[in-house]
């Protein structure tokens, strides 16, 4: 059955300036969206909306208890759900990255364009990546084979904790170093890479505010011996993590945060979806409307900090990052994968 929004939302009579609404049919999806919209924004958006047809197959909603609508409030995009795929239809694929590499943002893009949740090995402890609409991805049973990708930083050692004003030591677990968890995914993985200096500051701000992604950070948090230790830790661990995964992924690819953000986002997403064998069941290979919506909303601010302090690195620290970048380039070259887009890296970092 095809649903026509025209029939659902009624007619706007511009000539008289009066808007009349009639809801002829409401199925679950419609009432769900309508309820949320009316609750959040009142009716005003309906008056302005243009007539448009949407065709969603009747079997579109797989599990009504775990559907979310990331684009509520946008008349042309809000009808697109994000949900789990049917159980045992998507083998496990890792989405691995050093913390601070933009994985939350990347998950939003991938979920938007595929309509399938990404999972997380951190489960419910990981904050939802979309603040509205009951995002359920993090509740996924990791063996359900019902997610598009699974977030897994797979970073050696204990996750460091940096309360405001003091940076606690970073305990690196030497035993775990260089052991990569890709076998848990039958070596299927997508490695997300970002300029390690930017990833480091993003991660440090996160740690300095005890995980509050919008909390305030002071430049004073980034000084002293603990900071020095932390910078060394990141420069080494970032490269260890990247090289470990590049060498152990059998099926997969590398994805660059800066290219997704600044270059051809659509082409990067399509390349990714092709590699992970995703085909949109209703509009193969990729639903162009979903893609448009994902791109239109790519600057959403669910978890953005207003102030992003940085401190200059010493010449020695810069040199460490340069050699880490070179290690990763060498590994990428050997693998035959695209190289880090260093031309897009900020010159001040
Ligand atoms: C909606 O569908 C009707 C009939 O199928 C068609 O005449 C109309 O042009 C369509 N409108 C849009 C915006 O696609
Ligand atoms: C998938 O399996 C889980 C149990 O692992 C179950 O709770 C869930 O309802 C299943 N989903 C579907 C759509 O059948
Ligand atoms: C989210 O879940 C809560 C509790 O289950 C429910 O009351 C609310 O209507 C849901 N919101 C949306 C947008 O689905
Ligand atoms: C270090 O990692 C290894 C392998 O994951 C684990 O067995 C060990 O318990 C860890 N040690 C500490 C101190 O966390
Ligand atoms: C996060 O930080 C912001 C800005 O300081 C503050 O308004 C908000 O309440 C904090 N959230 C939590 C959960 O602490
Ligand atoms: C993984 O790669 C191997 C070898 O290239 C290929 O035969 C296999 O079909 C791939 N599997 C998946 C799930 O992509």
Tab-separated table of C-alpha atoms and ligand atoms in Angstrom:
chain	number	residue	atom	x	y	z
A	1	UNK	CA	0.000	0.000	0.000
A	2	UNK	CA	1.278	3.434	-0.837
A	3	UNK	CA	0.507	6.321	1.442
A	4	UNK	CA	-0.105	9.792	0.095
A	5	UNK	CA	0.643	12.597	2.490
A	6	UNK	CA	-1.702	14.777	0.480
A	7	UNK	CA	-4.588	12.678	1.728
A	8	UNK	CA	-3.364	12.702	5.266
A	9	UNK	CA	-2.687	16.307	5.902
A	10	UNK	CA	-5.464	18.020	4.056
A	11	UNK	CA	-5.531	21.242	2.174
A	12	UNK	CA	-4.158	24.705	2.756
A	13	UNK	CA	-6.341	27.415	1.289
A	14	UNK	CA	-3.961	30.246	0.609
A	15	UNK	CA	-6.576	32.468	-1.042
A	16	UNK	CA	-8.637	32.881	2.092
A	17	UNK	CA	-5.680	32.623	4.398
A	18	UNK	CA	-7.430	29.841	6.266
A	19	UNK	CA	-5.917	26.444	6.747
A	20	UNK	CA	-8.079	23.395	7.168
A	21	UNK	CA	-6.746	20.059	8.178
A	22	UNK	CA	-8.374	16.760	7.740
A	23	UNK	CA	-6.788	13.528	8.677
A	24	UNK	CA	-8.480	10.892	6.591
A	25	UNK	CA	-6.344	7.989	7.588
A	26	UNK	CA	-3.818	7.529	10.291
A	27	UNK	CA	-1.677	4.513	10.617
A	28	UNK	CA	0.923	4.045	13.307
A	29	UNK	CA	3.674	5.940	11.542
A	30	UNK	CA	1.545	8.928	10.846
A	31	UNK	CA	0.050	9.277	14.285
A	32	UNK	CA	3.465	8.791	15.801
A	33	UNK	CA	4.990	11.626	13.795
A	34	UNK	CA	1.991	13.878	14.116
A	35	UNK	CA	1.848	13.421	17.872
A	36	UNK	CA	5.458	14.368	18.249
A	37	UNK	CA	5.232	17.357	15.967
A	38	UNK	CA	2.124	18.789	17.462
A	39	UNK	CA	3.566	18.262	20.914
A	40	UNK	CA	6.787	20.008	20.055
A	41	UNK	CA	6.013	22.680	17.559
A	42	UNK	CA	2.247	23.231	17.537
A	43	UNK	CA	0.448	23.228	14.215
A	44	UNK	CA	2.248	26.078	12.515
A	45	UNK	CA	4.452	23.963	10.265
A	46	UNK	CA	1.450	22.265	8.707
A	47	UNK	CA	0.119	25.543	7.338
A	48	UNK	CA	3.324	26.299	5.497
A	49	UNK	CA	3.939	22.835	4.135
A	50	UNK	CA	3.814	22.130	0.445
A	51	UNK	CA	1.847	19.217	-0.908
A	52	UNK	CA	4.123	16.311	-1.500
A	53	UNK	CA	3.769	12.577	-1.990
A	54	UNK	CA	5.682	10.122	0.087
A	55	UNK	CA	5.597	6.465	-0.618
A	56	UNK	CA	6.420	4.204	2.267
A	57	UNK	CA	5.641	0.495	1.956
A	58	UNK	CA	3.132	-0.763	4.489
A	59	UNK	CA	5.652	-3.144	6.055
A	60	UNK	CA	8.105	-0.315	6.600
A	61	UNK	CA	8.128	-0.413	10.390
A	62	UNK	CA	9.844	-3.537	11.640
A	63	UNK	CA	9.507	-3.055	15.388
A	64	UNK	CA	7.235	-0.175	16.432
A	65	UNK	CA	8.724	-0.080	19.943
A	66	UNK	CA	12.153	0.930	18.694
A	67	UNK	CA	11.556	3.352	15.864
A	68	UNK	CA	12.922	6.860	15.958
A	69	UNK	CA	12.505	9.839	13.653
A	70	UNK	CA	15.684	11.902	13.575
A	71	UNK	CA	14.310	14.737	11.448
A	72	UNK	CA	11.119	15.590	13.269
A	73	UNK	CA	10.203	19.206	12.560
A	74	UNK	CA	11.347	19.102	8.944
A	75	UNK	CA	8.257	18.500	6.774
A	76	UNK	CA	10.202	16.914	3.941
A	77	UNK	CA	12.299	14.558	6.081
A	78	UNK	CA	10.443	13.773	9.283
A	79	UNK	CA	8.585	10.742	7.924
A	80	UNK	CA	11.842	8.801	7.549
A	81	UNK	CA	12.328	6.374	10.429
A	82	UNK	CA	15.521	4.902	11.769
A	83	UNK	CA	15.097	1.398	13.141
A	84	UNK	CA	16.765	-1.971	13.580
A	85	UNK	CA	17.080	-4.159	10.520
A	86	UNK	CA	15.431	-7.555	10.824
A	87	UNK	CA	17.392	-9.912	13.059
A	88	UNK	CA	20.219	-11.820	11.380
A	89	UNK	CA	20.126	-9.849	8.167
A	90	UNK	CA	23.247	-7.700	8.662
A	91	UNK	CA	26.493	-9.372	9.719
A	92	UNK	CA	28.490	-7.524	12.361
A	93	UNK	CA	30.650	-4.702	11.038
A	94	UNK	CA	32.795	-2.573	13.349
A	95	UNK	CA	32.887	1.215	13.095
A	96	UNK	CA	36.118	1.885	14.885
A	97	UNK	CA	37.847	5.174	15.615
A	98	UNK	CA	40.058	6.885	18.122
A	99	UNK	CA	37.805	8.771	20.592
A	100	UNK	CA	37.164	12.358	19.450
A	101	UNK	CA	37.149	11.468	15.751
A	102	UNK	CA	33.545	12.445	15.111
A	103	UNK	CA	31.979	9.002	15.390
A	104	UNK	CA	28.692	10.301	16.822
A	105	UNK	CA	28.266	12.653	13.903
A	106	UNK	CA	29.270	9.934	11.442
A	107	UNK	CA	26.744	7.547	13.012
A	108	UNK	CA	23.999	10.140	12.515
A	109	UNK	CA	24.875	10.439	8.829
A	110	UNK	CA	24.995	6.683	8.285
A	111	UNK	CA	21.752	6.057	10.162
A	112	UNK	CA	20.065	8.859	8.267
A	113	UNK	CA	20.979	7.565	4.863
A	114	UNK	CA	20.353	3.869	5.602
A	115	UNK	CA	17.458	4.107	8.083
A	116	UNK	CA	19.189	1.448	10.208
A	117	UNK	CA	20.580	1.958	13.680
A	118	UNK	CA	24.252	1.782	14.436
A	119	UNK	CA	24.994	-0.136	17.633
A	120	UNK	CA	27.627	0.500	20.271
A	121	UNK	CA	29.749	-1.878	22.287
A	122	UNK	CA	29.278	0.558	25.193
A	123	UNK	CA	25.553	-0.182	25.177
A	124	UNK	CA	23.184	1.952	27.204
A	125	UNK	CA	26.111	3.665	28.947
A	126	UNK	CA	26.785	5.427	25.650
A	127	UNK	CA	24.576	8.507	25.348
A	128	UNK	CA	22.023	8.419	22.511
A	129	UNK	CA	23.463	9.998	19.368
A	130	UNK	CA	20.220	11.774	18.533
A	131	UNK	CA	18.538	13.653	21.343
A	132	UNK	CA	14.989	13.525	20.037
A	133	UNK	CA	12.771	10.582	19.233
A	134	UNK	CA	13.904	7.681	21.413
A	135	UNK	CA	17.060	6.624	19.645
A	136	UNK	CA	17.501	2.898	20.370
A	137	UNK	CA	20.734	2.003	18.575
A	138	UNK	CA	22.812	1.733	21.744
A	139	UNK	CA	20.413	-0.825	23.206
A	140	UNK	CA	21.160	-3.273	20.386
A	141	UNK	CA	22.009	-6.832	21.267
A	142	UNK	CA	25.471	-6.982	19.687
A	143	UNK	CA	24.805	-10.401	18.189
A	144	UNK	CA	21.429	-9.504	16.670
A	145	UNK	CA	22.966	-8.827	13.260
A	146	UNK	CA	20.413	-6.052	12.988
A	147	UNK	CA	22.598	-2.920	12.946
A	148	UNK	CA	24.378	-1.251	10.080
A	149	UNK	CA	27.678	-0.824	11.985
A	150	UNK	CA	28.803	-1.129	15.608
A	151	UNK	CA	30.763	1.641	17.294
A	152	UNK	CA	33.835	0.239	18.988
A	153	UNK	CA	36.806	2.477	19.845
A	154	UNK	CA	38.883	-0.545	20.757
A	155	UNK	CA	41.491	1.583	22.445
A	156	UNK	CA	44.269	-0.092	24.382
A	157	UNK	CA	44.229	0.440	28.113
A	158	UNK	CA	41.925	2.035	30.584
A	159	UNK	CA	39.783	4.965	29.460
A	160	UNK	CA	41.378	8.001	31.112
A	161	UNK	CA	39.287	10.296	33.309
A	162	UNK	CA	40.066	13.982	33.358
A	163	UNK	CA	37.975	15.995	35.845
A	164	UNK	CA	37.951	19.762	35.296
A	165	UNK	CA	41.171	21.429	36.351
A	166	UNK	CA	43.274	18.317	36.722
A	167	UNK	CA	44.282	15.702	34.254
A	168	UNK	CA	44.607	12.333	35.869
A	169	UNK	CA	47.152	9.900	34.605
A	170	UNK	CA	46.487	7.726	31.647
A	171	UNK	CA	46.994	4.079	32.401
A	172	UNK	CA	48.042	2.235	29.325
A	173	UNK	CA	47.491	-1.486	29.538
A	174	UNK	CA	50.654	-2.787	27.910
A	175	UNK	CA	49.207	-6.292	27.636
A	176	UNK	CA	46.357	-5.145	25.471
A	177	UNK	CA	48.428	-2.786	23.340
A	178	UNK	CA	48.381	-3.687	19.666
A	179	UNK	CA	45.795	-6.385	20.043
A	180	UNK	CA	42.923	-5.454	17.795
A	181	UNK	CA	39.377	-6.589	18.340
A	182	UNK	CA	38.547	-6.988	14.659
A	183	UNK	CA	38.180	-10.759	14.961
A	184	UNK	CA	34.983	-10.138	16.953
A	185	UNK	CA	33.596	-8.863	13.635
A	186	UNK	CA	35.094	-11.599	11.448
A	187	UNK	CA	37.508	-8.843	10.380
A	188	UNK	CA	34.755	-6.735	8.874
A	189	UNK	CA	35.338	-3.114	9.771
A	190	UNK	CA	35.245	0.539	8.875
A	191	UNK	CA	38.040	2.654	10.269
A	192	UNK	CA	37.125	6.300	10.806
A	193	UNK	CA	40.163	8.567	10.882
A	194	UNK	CA	40.468	12.231	11.804
A	195	UNK	CA	43.430	14.556	12.160
A	196	UNK	CA	44.872	13.151	15.413
A	197	UNK	CA	45.463	16.617	16.874
A	198	UNK	CA	41.808	17.543	16.444
A	199	UNK	CA	40.712	14.161	17.763
A	200	UNK	CA	42.959	14.667	20.787
A	201	UNK	CA	41.505	18.073	21.714
A	202	UNK	CA	37.959	16.889	21.160
A	203	UNK	CA	38.589	13.884	23.360
A	204	UNK	CA	40.419	15.948	25.981
A	205	UNK	CA	37.485	18.385	26.221
A	206	UNK	CA	35.184	15.439	26.668
A	207	UNK	CA	37.354	13.987	29.415
A	208	UNK	CA	37.854	17.361	31.105
A	209	UNK	CA	34.092	17.745	31.489
A	210	UNK	CA	33.592	14.168	32.679
A	211	UNK	CA	31.828	13.204	29.515
A	212	UNK	CA	29.501	16.211	29.166
A	213	UNK	CA	29.764	16.874	25.441
A	214	UNK	CA	28.418	20.423	25.855
A	215	UNK	CA	30.217	21.271	29.126
A	216	UNK	CA	32.659	24.158	29.503
A	217	UNK	CA	36.412	23.597	29.276
A	218	UNK	CA	39.243	25.920	30.175
A	219	UNK	CA	42.616	26.098	28.465
A	220	UNK	CA	44.104	25.567	31.907
A	221	UNK	CA	42.894	21.997	31.687
A	222	UNK	CA	45.515	21.482	28.981
A	223	UNK	CA	48.782	22.107	30.797
A	224	UNK	CA	51.226	20.480	33.183
A	225	UNK	CA	52.876	17.055	33.275
A	226	UNK	CA	49.578	15.161	33.002
A	227	UNK	CA	48.862	16.963	29.780
A	228	UNK	CA	52.307	16.124	28.396
A	229	UNK	CA	51.689	12.483	29.220
A	230	UNK	CA	48.291	12.604	27.609
A	231	UNK	CA	49.615	14.148	24.362
A	232	UNK	CA	52.220	11.383	24.104
A	233	UNK	CA	49.596	8.762	24.806
A	234	UNK	CA	47.342	10.060	22.024
A	235	UNK	CA	50.117	10.458	19.450
A	236	UNK	CA	51.135	6.819	19.971
A	237	UNK	CA	47.764	5.216	20.535
A	238	UNK	CA	46.092	6.946	17.595
A	239	UNK	CA	48.636	5.412	15.202
A	240	UNK	CA	48.700	1.994	16.946
A	241	UNK	CA	44.930	1.788	16.693
A	242	UNK	CA	44.810	2.850	13.041
A	243	UNK	CA	47.637	0.600	11.884
A	244	UNK	CA	46.271	-2.356	13.870
A	245	UNK	CA	42.908	-2.108	12.155
A	246	UNK	CA	44.277	-1.357	8.686
A	247	UNK	CA	46.304	-4.546	8.919
A	248	UNK	CA	43.531	-6.728	10.294
A	249	UNK	CA	40.442	-5.638	8.353
A	250	UNK	CA	39.679	-8.115	5.571
A	251	UNK	CA	36.402	-6.621	4.436
A	252	UNK	CA	35.930	-2.915	4.860
A	253	UNK	CA	37.475	0.444	4.277
A	254	UNK	CA	38.759	3.652	5.791
A	255	UNK	CA	36.615	6.764	6.123
A	256	UNK	CA	37.974	10.251	6.664
A	257	UNK	CA	36.122	12.657	8.912
A	258	UNK	CA	37.455	15.731	7.102
A	259	UNK	CA	36.341	14.426	3.713
A	260	UNK	CA	32.878	13.633	5.013
A	261	UNK	CA	32.668	17.096	6.521
A	262	UNK	CA	34.312	19.310	3.903
A	263	UNK	CA	34.369	17.423	0.622
A	264	UNK	CA	31.919	15.237	-1.222
A	265	UNK	CA	29.886	13.825	1.648
A	266	UNK	CA	27.497	11.990	-0.669
A	267	UNK	CA	30.274	10.272	-2.601
A	268	UNK	CA	32.010	9.196	0.610
A	269	UNK	CA	28.777	7.791	2.010
A	270	UNK	CA	27.982	5.919	-1.187
A	271	UNK	CA	31.471	4.463	-1.271
A	272	UNK	CA	31.025	3.283	2.322
A	273	UNK	CA	27.595	1.751	1.720
A	274	UNK	CA	28.861	-0.099	-1.304
A	275	UNK	CA	31.759	-1.577	0.688
A	276	UNK	CA	29.491	-2.759	3.511
A	277	UNK	CA	26.991	-4.212	1.035
A	278	UNK	CA	24.092	-1.995	1.953
A	279	UNK	CA	21.318	-1.571	-0.597
A	280	UNK	CA	18.179	0.336	0.221
A	281	UNK	CA	15.386	-2.229	-0.180
A	282	UNK	CA	12.904	0.294	-1.576
A	283	UNK	CA	15.158	2.599	-3.579
A	284	UNK	CA	18.372	0.706	-4.370
A	285	UNK	CA	21.173	1.344	-4.045
A	286	UNK	CA	20.618	4.495	-1.932
A	287	UNK	CA	17.350	6.344	-1.386
A	288	UNK	CA	17.980	9.797	-2.903
A	289	UNK	CA	15.445	11.493	-0.600
A	290	UNK	CA	17.065	10.035	2.476
A	291	UNK	CA	20.462	11.074	1.212
A	292	UNK	CA	19.203	14.635	0.666
A	293	UNK	CA	17.787	14.695	4.185
A	294	UNK	CA	20.984	13.347	5.719
A	295	UNK	CA	23.019	16.010	3.912
A	296	UNK	CA	20.567	18.793	4.760
A	297	UNK	CA	20.790	17.900	8.459
A	298	UNK	CA	24.465	17.164	8.587
A	299	UNK	CA	25.156	20.216	10.742
A	300	UNK	CA	22.712	19.258	13.476
A	301	UNK	CA	23.822	20.227	16.949
A	302	UNK	CA	22.757	17.392	19.256
A	303	UNK	CA	26.137	17.303	20.925
A	304	UNK	CA	28.153	20.354	20.019
A	305	UNK	CA	30.204	22.364	22.431
A	306	UNK	CA	30.072	26.145	21.980
A	307	UNK	CA	33.642	26.880	23.041
A	308	UNK	CA	36.446	24.639	21.889
A	309	UNK	CA	39.668	25.704	23.560
A	310	UNK	CA	42.986	24.465	22.221
A	311	UNK	CA	46.557	25.123	23.293
A	312	UNK	CA	49.596	25.254	21.015
A	313	UNK	CA	51.689	22.117	20.828
A	314	UNK	CA	55.440	22.186	21.352
A	315	UNK	CA	57.741	21.507	18.420
A	316	UNK	CA	58.504	18.112	19.898
A	317	UNK	CA	54.825	17.228	20.215
A	318	UNK	CA	54.164	18.274	16.628
A	319	UNK	CA	57.005	16.082	15.497
A	320	UNK	CA	55.456	13.113	17.292
A	321	UNK	CA	52.150	13.662	15.543
A	322	UNK	CA	53.878	14.045	12.190
A	323	UNK	CA	55.611	10.728	12.607
A	324	UNK	CA	52.351	9.071	13.716
A	325	UNK	CA	50.653	10.420	10.603
A	326	UNK	CA	53.508	9.080	8.493
A	327	UNK	CA	53.162	5.627	10.088
A	328	UNK	CA	49.487	5.558	9.192
A	329	UNK	CA	50.116	6.797	5.638
A	330	UNK	CA	52.651	4.024	5.106
A	331	UNK	CA	50.180	1.450	6.352
A	332	UNK	CA	47.360	2.821	4.159
A	333	UNK	CA	49.627	2.849	1.129
A	334	UNK	CA	50.605	-0.770	1.741
A	335	UNK	CA	46.946	-1.737	2.011
A	336	UNK	CA	46.046	0.118	-1.190
A	337	UNK	CA	43.499	2.273	0.608
A	338	UNK	CA	43.077	6.052	0.179
A	339	UNK	CA	45.576	8.173	2.127
A	340	UNK	CA	44.866	10.604	4.974
A	341	UNK	CA	43.667	13.891	3.441
A	342	UNK	CA	46.367	15.927	5.193
A	343	UNK	CA	45.652	18.835	2.823
A	344	UNK	CA	42.393	19.264	4.750
A	345	UNK	CA	44.057	19.347	8.171
A	346	UNK	CA	44.097	22.657	10.022
A	347	UNK	CA	47.400	24.408	9.654
A	348	UNK	CA	47.280	25.803	13.204
A	349	UNK	CA	47.294	22.399	14.838
B	1	LIG	C1	1.557	13.374	-6.266
B	1	LIG	O1	0.830	12.344	-6.913
B	1	LIG	C2	-0.144	12.808	-7.826
B	1	LIG	C3	-0.967	11.614	-8.325
B	1	LIG	O2	-0.250	10.429	-8.244
B	1	LIG	C4	0.547	13.564	-8.963
B	1	LIG	O3	-0.417	14.062	-9.867
B	1	LIG	C5	1.335	14.725	-8.366
B	1	LIG	O4	2.066	15.387	-9.381
B	1	LIG	C6	2.297	14.230	-7.292
B	1	LIG	N1	2.918	15.369	-6.625
B	1	LIG	C7	4.229	15.442	-6.390
B	1	LIG	C8	4.703	16.663	-5.664
B	1	LIG	O5	5.011	14.553	-6.691
B	2	LIG	C1	15.203	-9.584	17.400
B	2	LIG	O1	15.656	-10.402	18.444
B	2	LIG	C2	15.448	-9.872	19.735
B	2	LIG	C3	16.051	-10.823	20.742
B	2	LIG	O2	17.423	-10.942	20.525
B	2	LIG	C4	13.986	-9.640	19.989
B	2	LIG	O3	13.792	-9.034	21.268
B	2	LIG	C5	13.436	-8.730	18.918
B	2	LIG	O4	12.053	-8.577	19.081
B	2	LIG	C6	13.721	-9.294	17.543
B	2	LIG	N1	13.307	-8.331	16.546
B	2	LIG	C7	12.489	-8.618	15.565
B	2	LIG	C8	12.150	-7.497	14.631
B	2	LIG	O5	12.016	-9.728	15.409
B	3	LIG	C1	9.671	8.112	23.565
B	3	LIG	O1	9.407	7.151	24.562
B	3	LIG	C2	8.606	7.622	25.603
B	3	LIG	C3	8.546	6.573	26.685
B	3	LIG	O2	8.461	5.275	26.132
B	3	LIG	C4	7.206	7.956	25.017
B	3	LIG	O3	6.387	8.459	26.044
B	3	LIG	C5	7.379	9.027	23.941
B	3	LIG	O4	6.141	9.259	23.300
B	3	LIG	C6	8.372	8.577	22.894
B	3	LIG	N1	8.645	9.682	21.978
B	3	LIG	C7	8.729	9.532	20.665
B	3	LIG	C8	8.993	10.766	19.863
B	3	LIG	O5	8.616	8.438	20.143
B	4	LIG	C1	45.037	-5.658	30.255
B	4	LIG	O1	44.434	-6.245	29.084
B	4	LIG	C2	44.403	-7.671	29.132
B	4	LIG	C3	43.904	-8.160	27.780
B	4	LIG	O2	42.720	-7.498	27.407
B	4	LIG	C4	43.525	-8.107	30.309
B	4	LIG	O3	43.479	-9.503	30.367
B	4	LIG	C5	44.092	-7.540	31.593
B	4	LIG	O4	43.235	-7.850	32.668
B	4	LIG	C6	44.261	-6.021	31.502
B	4	LIG	N1	44.951	-5.533	32.690
B	4	LIG	C7	44.513	-4.479	33.382
B	4	LIG	C8	45.356	-4.065	34.527
B	4	LIG	O5	43.492	-3.858	33.072
B	5	LIG	C1	26.786	20.077	30.564
B	5	LIG	O1	27.358	21.370	30.514
B	5	LIG	C2	26.444	22.396	30.217
B	5	LIG	C3	27.218	23.714	30.057
B	5	LIG	O2	28.014	23.958	31.188
B	5	LIG	C4	25.398	22.473	31.331
B	5	LIG	O3	24.449	23.466	31.013
B	5	LIG	C5	24.712	21.121	31.436
B	5	LIG	O4	23.817	21.138	32.528
B	5	LIG	C6	25.738	20.013	31.647
B	5	LIG	N1	25.065	18.721	31.590
B	5	LIG	C7	25.254	17.806	32.518
B	5	LIG	C8	24.511	16.516	32.319
B	5	LIG	O5	25.990	17.971	33.476
B	6	LIG	C1	34.990	-10.582	2.395
B	6	LIG	O1	36.065	-10.626	1.523
B	6	LIG	C2	36.263	-11.897	0.929
B	6	LIG	C3	37.557	-11.874	0.175
B	6	LIG	O2	37.710	-10.656	-0.524
B	6	LIG	C4	35.049	-12.195	0.063
B	6	LIG	O3	35.211	-13.449	-0.545
B	6	LIG	C5	33.822	-12.186	0.929
B	6	LIG	O4	32.670	-12.360	0.130
B	6	LIG	C6	33.702	-10.900	1.671
B	6	LIG	N1	32.629	-10.995	2.626
B	6	LIG	C7	31.850	-9.982	2.916
B	6	LIG	C8	30.802	-10.217	3.942
B	6	LIG	O5	31.990	-8.895	2.388
